[in-house]
Short mmCIF file of C-alpha atoms in Angstrom, two decimals:
data_model
loop_
_atom_site.label_atom_id
_atom_site.label_comp_id
_atom_site.label_asym_id
_atom_site.label_seq_id
_atom_site.Cartn_x
_atom_site.Cartn_y
_atom_site.Cartn_z
CA UNK A 1 78.17 25.81 -47.15
CA UNK A 2 76.78 28.01 -49.89
CA UNK A 3 74.85 31.25 -50.08
CA UNK A 4 71.75 29.25 -50.92
CA UNK A 5 72.29 27.22 -47.73
CA UNK A 6 71.97 30.45 -45.76
CA UNK A 7 68.87 31.47 -47.71
CA UNK A 8 67.09 28.15 -47.20
CA UNK A 9 68.04 28.17 -43.53
CA UNK A 10 66.25 31.49 -43.21
CA UNK A 11 63.09 29.77 -44.48
CA UNK A 12 63.56 27.06 -41.84
CA UNK A 13 64.08 29.74 -39.18
CA UNK A 14 60.82 31.39 -40.17
CA UNK A 15 59.03 28.08 -39.59
CA UNK A 16 60.82 27.67 -36.25
CA UNK A 17 59.52 31.08 -35.16
CA UNK A 18 55.99 29.98 -36.09
CA UNK A 19 56.45 26.85 -33.98
CA UNK A 20 57.54 28.96 -31.00
CA UNK A 21 54.47 31.17 -31.36
CA UNK A 22 52.34 28.02 -31.27
CA UNK A 23 54.04 26.90 -28.04
CA UNK A 24 56.13 24.20 -29.71
CA UNK A 25 59.89 23.79 -29.43
CA UNK A 26 61.10 26.15 -32.18
CA UNK A 27 62.44 23.88 -34.88
CA UNK A 28 61.71 24.36 -38.57
CA UNK A 29 62.63 22.29 -41.60
CA UNK A 30 62.55 22.78 -45.37
CA UNK A 31 63.28 20.14 -48.02
CA UNK A 32 64.61 21.41 -51.32
CA UNK A 33 65.02 19.66 -54.67
CA UNK A 34 66.21 21.43 -57.80
CA UNK A 35 66.06 24.78 -56.00
CA UNK A 36 62.40 24.48 -55.02
CA UNK A 37 60.69 23.55 -51.76
CA UNK A 38 59.01 20.16 -51.94
CA UNK A 39 58.25 19.84 -48.23
CA UNK A 40 58.39 21.86 -45.06
CA UNK A 41 57.45 21.48 -41.46
CA UNK A 42 57.77 22.69 -37.93
CA UNK A 43 57.56 20.88 -34.63
CA UNK A 44 53.96 19.81 -34.01
CA UNK A 45 54.37 17.25 -31.23
CA UNK A 46 52.18 19.10 -28.73
CA UNK A 47 49.56 20.25 -31.25
CA UNK A 48 49.21 16.80 -32.79
CA UNK A 49 49.75 14.78 -29.59
CA UNK A 50 52.39 12.93 -31.60
CA UNK A 51 55.92 12.34 -30.30
CA UNK A 52 57.09 11.69 -33.88
CA UNK A 53 55.88 15.06 -35.22
CA UNK A 54 59.33 16.63 -35.30
CA UNK A 55 59.92 19.28 -37.95
CA UNK A 56 62.00 16.90 -40.05
CA UNK A 57 59.34 14.18 -40.03
CA UNK A 58 56.58 16.65 -40.90
CA UNK A 59 58.71 17.93 -43.80
CA UNK A 60 59.52 14.38 -44.97
CA UNK A 61 55.83 13.48 -45.01
CA UNK A 62 55.03 16.58 -47.08
CA UNK A 63 57.89 15.90 -49.51
CA UNK A 64 56.82 12.29 -49.95
CA UNK A 65 53.31 13.42 -50.83
CA UNK A 66 54.69 16.09 -53.16
CA UNK A 67 56.71 13.52 -55.09
CA UNK A 68 54.23 10.66 -54.62
CA UNK A 69 57.11 8.57 -53.32
CA UNK A 70 58.49 7.55 -49.95
CA UNK A 71 62.00 8.00 -51.35
CA UNK A 72 63.13 11.57 -51.92
CA UNK A 73 66.67 11.31 -53.34
CA UNK A 74 68.67 14.27 -54.58
CA UNK A 75 67.21 16.51 -51.88
CA UNK A 76 68.60 18.70 -49.13
CA UNK A 77 66.88 19.14 -45.78
CA UNK A 78 67.50 22.43 -43.99
CA UNK A 79 66.69 22.24 -40.28
CA UNK A 80 67.37 24.66 -37.45
CA UNK A 81 68.48 21.99 -34.96
CA UNK A 82 70.65 18.93 -35.49
CA UNK A 83 68.39 15.92 -36.11
CA UNK A 84 67.79 13.36 -33.38
CA UNK A 85 68.25 9.60 -33.89
CA UNK A 86 64.61 9.10 -34.93
CA UNK A 87 64.79 11.81 -37.57
CA UNK A 88 68.20 10.70 -38.82
CA UNK A 89 66.85 7.19 -39.36
CA UNK A 90 63.91 8.56 -41.33
CA UNK A 91 66.28 10.67 -43.44
CA UNK A 92 68.35 7.58 -44.27
CA UNK A 93 65.24 5.58 -45.23
CA UNK A 94 63.97 8.46 -47.39
CA UNK A 95 67.37 8.65 -49.13
CA UNK A 96 67.83 12.35 -48.46
CA UNK A 97 71.22 13.30 -49.90
CA UNK A 98 72.19 16.15 -47.62
CA UNK A 99 71.17 17.69 -44.31
CA UNK A 100 72.14 21.23 -43.41
CA UNK A 101 71.47 22.11 -39.79
CA UNK A 102 71.87 25.20 -37.67
CA UNK A 103 72.44 24.56 -33.97
CA UNK A 104 74.09 21.38 -32.74
CA UNK A 105 72.14 19.34 -30.20
CA UNK A 106 74.56 18.42 -27.40
CA UNK A 107 71.96 16.26 -25.64
CA UNK A 108 70.56 14.06 -28.40
CA UNK A 109 72.13 14.99 -31.73
CA UNK A 110 72.32 12.11 -34.17
CA UNK A 111 75.85 13.06 -35.21
CA UNK A 112 77.35 14.95 -32.28
CA UNK A 113 76.10 12.60 -29.54
CA UNK A 114 74.84 9.32 -30.99
CA UNK A 115 77.31 9.29 -33.95
CA UNK A 116 74.79 7.72 -36.33
CA UNK A 117 76.55 9.35 -39.26
CA UNK A 118 79.46 7.01 -38.52
CA UNK A 119 77.43 3.86 -37.81
CA UNK A 120 78.26 0.89 -40.01
CA UNK A 121 75.55 -1.00 -41.79
CA UNK A 122 73.44 1.78 -43.25
CA UNK A 123 72.81 1.28 -46.96
CA UNK A 124 72.65 5.05 -47.50
CA UNK A 125 74.83 7.87 -46.20
CA UNK A 126 73.48 11.34 -45.55
CA UNK A 127 75.97 14.19 -45.92
CA UNK A 128 75.73 16.45 -42.85
CA UNK A 129 76.67 20.12 -42.78
CA UNK A 130 76.30 21.82 -39.42
CA UNK A 131 76.57 25.33 -38.10
CA UNK A 132 74.66 27.24 -40.80
CA UNK A 133 73.08 30.23 -39.05
CA UNK A 134 73.93 28.43 -35.81
CA UNK A 135 73.85 31.55 -33.67
CA UNK A 136 70.36 32.61 -34.79
CA UNK A 137 69.04 29.04 -34.47
CA UNK A 138 70.58 28.61 -31.03
CA UNK A 139 69.35 31.96 -29.77
CA UNK A 140 65.78 31.14 -30.79
CA UNK A 141 65.91 27.88 -28.84
CA UNK A 142 67.58 29.50 -25.85
CA UNK A 143 65.02 32.31 -25.67
CA UNK A 144 62.16 29.82 -25.95
CA UNK A 145 63.36 27.70 -23.05
CA UNK A 146 64.27 30.71 -20.89
CA UNK A 147 60.73 32.06 -21.30
CA UNK A 148 59.30 28.71 -20.18
CA UNK A 149 61.31 28.56 -16.96
#
């Protein structure tokens, strides 16, 4: 983890707060290449009526358009919650080099539950770094779900 990891995670947290204000599960994502944002997103599943509109997928779509390519190598994705299996698969296909996430997802995390980061057969490996700003990311999620109960 680096100081810039903390800084980029703050940008992802800002997007997560926007998602919460819109009534979405508060997850934000920022994709960085050469120290500049090339894609960002927040959960939009409810707004878009799209179960695939997770923050990571929204950010990947934006980054692909930004680079005019479906592959986005040499990038880092900063996301406030550990990616799920769907998002992890998309990250592998996009050739994202590194994923830095905040809170672990003990119910459906691609690494902590499904162990996709250890699955044989992938032709690309994504480096995962977890726990960056984990407390702030986790508290945002916890407060969101407590308010909905």
